[in-house]
Amino acid sequence: MQDSPAPDVVPFGWEPGPDDVMDDIDGEVYFRFPAADDPAPGTRRLLAMSLYASMLGLAGVGIGIRGLVSQIGGGVPGWYVPVLALLGMVSVALSVGAFLSIHRRVLPWMLLLGAAVPLIADIMLAVAY
């Protein structure tokens, strides 16, 4: 049971509860919203992650505009837009995971670097059509 007025429908929250599951490796949860008693992440770390994520986002917007122009212009296969969207969503999901794991040492950076891979595939696909 939660102590907050938020409904129990949401499977995550700010407060740890009895349903929190720890992994068997080191007893920590990899992805979670920070709790009220968690230390704040370092300013440089947060700024660097935010700048990198914003560059990924701007590249994604550019790819989306290029995809829209290609779709309007015609001559692209039917799978083009769904694949562009899917790769973009994978990149966004990895970026979100990076910020949810900001208190870990290396995992956020691995996820942000991993978010660049589908974005690079998106760029190559957008350039090809």
PDB file of C-alpha atoms in Angstrom:
ATOM      1  CA  MET A   1       0.000   0.000   0.000  1.00  0.00           C
ATOM      2  CA  GLN A   2       1.268   3.436  -0.932  1.00  0.00           C
ATOM      3  CA  ASP A   3       1.550   6.293   1.557  1.00  0.00           C
ATOM      4  CA  SER A   4       0.884   8.919  -1.077  1.00  0.00           C
ATOM      5  CA  PRO A   5      -2.486  10.040  -2.457  1.00  0.00           C
ATOM      6  CA  ALA A   6      -1.500   8.757  -5.934  1.00  0.00           C
ATOM      7  CA  PRO A   7      -3.605   5.862  -7.165  1.00  0.00           C
ATOM      8  CA  ASP A   8      -2.126   2.359  -7.090  1.00  0.00           C
ATOM      9  CA  VAL A   9      -2.672   2.056 -10.851  1.00  0.00           C
ATOM     10  CA  VAL A  10       0.773   3.439 -11.709  1.00  0.00           C
ATOM     11  CA  PRO A  11       3.411   0.669 -11.429  1.00  0.00           C
ATOM     12  CA  PHE A  12       6.170   3.066 -10.349  1.00  0.00           C
ATOM     13  CA  GLY A  13       6.424   5.968  -7.978  1.00  0.00           C
ATOM     14  CA  TRP A  14       8.517   8.147  -5.750  1.00  0.00           C
ATOM     15  CA  GLU A  15       8.302   5.993  -2.655  1.00  0.00           C
ATOM     16  CA  PRO A  16       9.649   2.473  -2.255  1.00  0.00           C
ATOM     17  CA  GLY A  17       6.988  -0.045  -1.480  1.00  0.00           C
ATOM     18  CA  PRO A  18       6.663  -3.726  -0.660  1.00  0.00           C
ATOM     19  CA  ASP A  19       6.350  -4.578  -4.355  1.00  0.00           C
ATOM     20  CA  ASP A  20       9.841  -3.290  -5.199  1.00  0.00           C
ATOM     21  CA  VAL A  21      11.845  -6.167  -6.602  1.00  0.00           C
ATOM     22  CA  MET A  22      15.608  -6.245  -6.168  1.00  0.00           C
ATOM     23  CA  ASP A  23      17.810  -8.064  -8.645  1.00  0.00           C
ATOM     24  CA  ASP A  24      19.894 -10.981  -7.436  1.00  0.00           C
ATOM     25  CA  ILE A  25      23.244  -9.545  -8.521  1.00  0.00           C
ATOM     26  CA  ASP A  26      23.884  -6.658  -6.152  1.00  0.00           C
ATOM     27  CA  GLY A  27      20.554  -5.930  -4.491  1.00  0.00           C
ATOM     28  CA  GLU A  28      19.877  -2.674  -6.353  1.00  0.00           C
ATOM     29  CA  VAL A  29      17.185  -1.707  -8.815  1.00  0.00           C
ATOM     30  CA  TYR A  30      18.649  -0.525 -12.116  1.00  0.00           C
ATOM     31  CA  PHE A  31      15.754   1.641 -13.334  1.00  0.00           C
ATOM     32  CA  ARG A  32      13.621   3.695 -10.970  1.00  0.00           C
ATOM     33  CA  PHE A  33      12.484   7.205 -10.284  1.00  0.00           C
ATOM     34  CA  PRO A  34      14.699   8.853  -7.671  1.00  0.00           C
ATOM     35  CA  ALA A  35      13.334   8.785  -4.140  1.00  0.00           C
ATOM     36  CA  ALA A  36      13.104  11.843  -1.912  1.00  0.00           C
ATOM     37  CA  ASP A  37      16.115  10.736   0.147  1.00  0.00           C
ATOM     38  CA  ASP A  38      18.372   9.967  -2.842  1.00  0.00           C
ATOM     39  CA  PRO A  39      21.368  12.244  -3.277  1.00  0.00           C
ATOM     40  CA  ALA A  40      21.146  14.665  -6.174  1.00  0.00           C
ATOM     41  CA  PRO A  41      23.193  13.667  -9.212  1.00  0.00           C
ATOM     42  CA  GLY A  42      26.245  15.762  -9.957  1.00  0.00           C
ATOM     43  CA  THR A  43      25.603  18.939 -11.902  1.00  0.00           C
ATOM     44  CA  ARG A  44      28.278  18.186 -14.498  1.00  0.00           C
ATOM     45  CA  ARG A  45      26.924  14.665 -15.012  1.00  0.00           C
ATOM     46  CA  LEU A  46      23.351  15.882 -15.433  1.00  0.00           C
ATOM     47  CA  LEU A  47      24.423  18.705 -17.753  1.00  0.00           C
ATOM     48  CA  ALA A  48      26.541  16.397 -19.923  1.00  0.00           C
ATOM     49  CA  MET A  49      23.750  13.817 -20.175  1.00  0.00           C
ATOM     50  CA  SER A  50      21.215  16.533 -20.987  1.00  0.00           C
ATOM     51  CA  LEU A  51      23.372  18.052 -23.705  1.00  0.00           C
ATOM     52  CA  TYR A  52      24.023  14.658 -25.282  1.00  0.00           C
ATOM     53  CA  ALA A  53      20.316  13.762 -25.119  1.00  0.00           C
ATOM     54  CA  SER A  54      19.365  17.120 -26.643  1.00  0.00           C
ATOM     55  CA  MET A  55      21.764  16.476 -29.538  1.00  0.00           C
ATOM     56  CA  LEU A  56      20.121  13.098 -30.047  1.00  0.00           C
ATOM     57  CA  GLY A  57      16.713  14.785 -29.952  1.00  0.00           C
ATOM     58  CA  LEU A  58      17.661  17.463 -32.475  1.00  0.00           C
ATOM     59  CA  ALA A  59      19.048  14.805 -34.799  1.00  0.00           C
ATOM     60  CA  GLY A  60      15.782  12.888 -34.402  1.00  0.00           C
ATOM     61  CA  VAL A  61      13.754  15.976 -35.308  1.00  0.00           C
ATOM     62  CA  GLY A  62      15.908  16.479 -38.391  1.00  0.00           C
ATOM     63  CA  ILE A  63      15.365  12.870 -39.416  1.00  0.00           C
ATOM     64  CA  GLY A  64      11.634  13.246 -38.851  1.00  0.00           C
ATOM     65  CA  ILE A  65      11.477  16.325 -41.070  1.00  0.00           C
ATOM     66  CA  ARG A  66      13.521  14.550 -43.748  1.00  0.00           C
ATOM     67  CA  GLY A  67      11.194  11.546 -43.518  1.00  0.00           C
ATOM     68  CA  LEU A  68       8.142  13.783 -43.833  1.00  0.00           C
ATOM     69  CA  VAL A  69       9.551  15.489 -46.918  1.00  0.00           C
ATOM     70  CA  SER A  70      10.409  12.097 -48.440  1.00  0.00           C
ATOM     71  CA  GLN A  71       6.908  10.774 -47.716  1.00  0.00           C
ATOM     72  CA  ILE A  72       5.221  13.839 -49.192  1.00  0.00           C
ATOM     73  CA  GLY A  73       7.499  13.729 -52.230  1.00  0.00           C
ATOM     74  CA  GLY A  74       6.580  10.097 -52.839  1.00  0.00           C
ATOM     75  CA  GLY A  75       8.713   7.284 -54.087  1.00  0.00           C
ATOM     76  CA  VAL A  76       9.390   5.713 -50.693  1.00  0.00           C
ATOM     77  CA  PRO A  77       8.371   2.143 -49.849  1.00  0.00           C
ATOM     78  CA  GLY A  78       5.494   1.446 -47.466  1.00  0.00           C
ATOM     79  CA  TRP A  79       7.790   0.244 -44.688  1.00  0.00           C
ATOM     80  CA  TYR A  80       9.823   3.484 -44.661  1.00  0.00           C
ATOM     81  CA  VAL A  81       7.831   5.565 -42.160  1.00  0.00           C
ATOM     82  CA  PRO A  82       7.105   2.740 -39.676  1.00  0.00           C
ATOM     83  CA  VAL A  83      10.786   1.770 -39.581  1.00  0.00           C
ATOM     84  CA  LEU A  84      11.848   5.400 -39.098  1.00  0.00           C
ATOM     85  CA  ALA A  85       9.343   5.736 -36.259  1.00  0.00           C
ATOM     86  CA  LEU A  86      10.328   2.442 -34.625  1.00  0.00           C
ATOM     87  CA  LEU A  87      14.034   3.256 -34.648  1.00  0.00           C
ATOM     88  CA  GLY A  88      13.278   6.712 -33.246  1.00  0.00           C
ATOM     89  CA  MET A  89      11.186   5.240 -30.432  1.00  0.00           C
ATOM     90  CA  VAL A  90      13.949   2.756 -29.550  1.00  0.00           C
ATOM     91  CA  SER A  91      16.389   5.652 -29.316  1.00  0.00           C
ATOM     92  CA  VAL A  92      14.005   7.624 -27.086  1.00  0.00           C
ATOM     93  CA  ALA A  93      13.407   4.586 -24.841  1.00  0.00           C
ATOM     94  CA  LEU A  94      17.146   4.117 -24.347  1.00  0.00           C
ATOM     95  CA  SER A  95      17.531   7.819 -23.514  1.00  0.00           C
ATOM     96  CA  VAL A  96      14.728   7.616 -20.955  1.00  0.00           C
ATOM     97  CA  GLY A  97      16.388   4.565 -19.432  1.00  0.00           C
ATOM     98  CA  ALA A  98      19.631   6.523 -19.150  1.00  0.00           C
ATOM     99  CA  PHE A  99      17.968   9.247 -17.109  1.00  0.00           C
ATOM    100  CA  LEU A 100      16.139   6.713 -14.932  1.00  0.00           C
ATOM    101  CA  SER A 101      19.494   5.095 -14.127  1.00  0.00           C
ATOM    102  CA  ILE A 102      21.358   8.358 -13.502  1.00  0.00           C
ATOM    103  CA  HIS A 103      22.565   7.249 -10.063  1.00  0.00           C
ATOM    104  CA  ARG A 104      24.484   4.324 -11.550  1.00  0.00           C
ATOM    105  CA  ARG A 105      28.092   4.886 -12.610  1.00  0.00           C
ATOM    106  CA  VAL A 106      28.382   3.577 -16.191  1.00  0.00           C
ATOM    107  CA  LEU A 107      24.893   2.395 -17.205  1.00  0.00           C
ATOM    108  CA  PRO A 108      23.506   5.838 -18.227  1.00  0.00           C
ATOM    109  CA  TRP A 109      26.419   6.445 -20.572  1.00  0.00           C
ATOM    110  CA  MET A 110      26.086   2.985 -22.102  1.00  0.00           C
ATOM    111  CA  LEU A 111      22.389   3.615 -22.700  1.00  0.00           C
ATOM    112  CA  LEU A 112      23.003   7.044 -24.228  1.00  0.00           C
ATOM    113  CA  LEU A 113      25.660   5.609 -26.523  1.00  0.00           C
ATOM    114  CA  GLY A 114      23.260   2.784 -27.345  1.00  0.00           C
ATOM    115  CA  ALA A 115      20.594   5.371 -28.202  1.00  0.00           C
ATOM    116  CA  ALA A 116      22.875   6.700 -30.928  1.00  0.00           C
ATOM    117  CA  VAL A 117      22.931   3.349 -32.760  1.00  0.00           C
ATOM    118  CA  PRO A 118      19.261   3.323 -33.902  1.00  0.00           C
ATOM    119  CA  LEU A 119      19.564   7.036 -34.629  1.00  0.00           C
ATOM    120  CA  ILE A 120      22.537   6.379 -36.921  1.00  0.00           C
ATOM    121  CA  ALA A 121      20.495   3.665 -38.639  1.00  0.00           C
ATOM    122  CA  ASP A 122      17.692   6.225 -39.006  1.00  0.00           C
ATOM    123  CA  ILE A 123      20.119   8.700 -40.580  1.00  0.00           C
ATOM    124  CA  MET A 124      21.397   6.106 -43.055  1.00  0.00           C
ATOM    125  CA  LEU A 125      17.817   5.141 -43.941  1.00  0.00           C
ATOM    126  CA  ALA A 126      16.764   8.773 -44.382  1.00  0.00           C
ATOM    127  CA  VAL A 127      19.762   9.510 -46.599  1.00  0.00           C
ATOM    128  CA  ALA A 128      19.072   6.413 -48.724  1.00  0.00           C
ATOM    129  CA  TYR A 129      15.549   7.595 -49.601  1.00  0.00           C
TER     130      TYR A 129
END
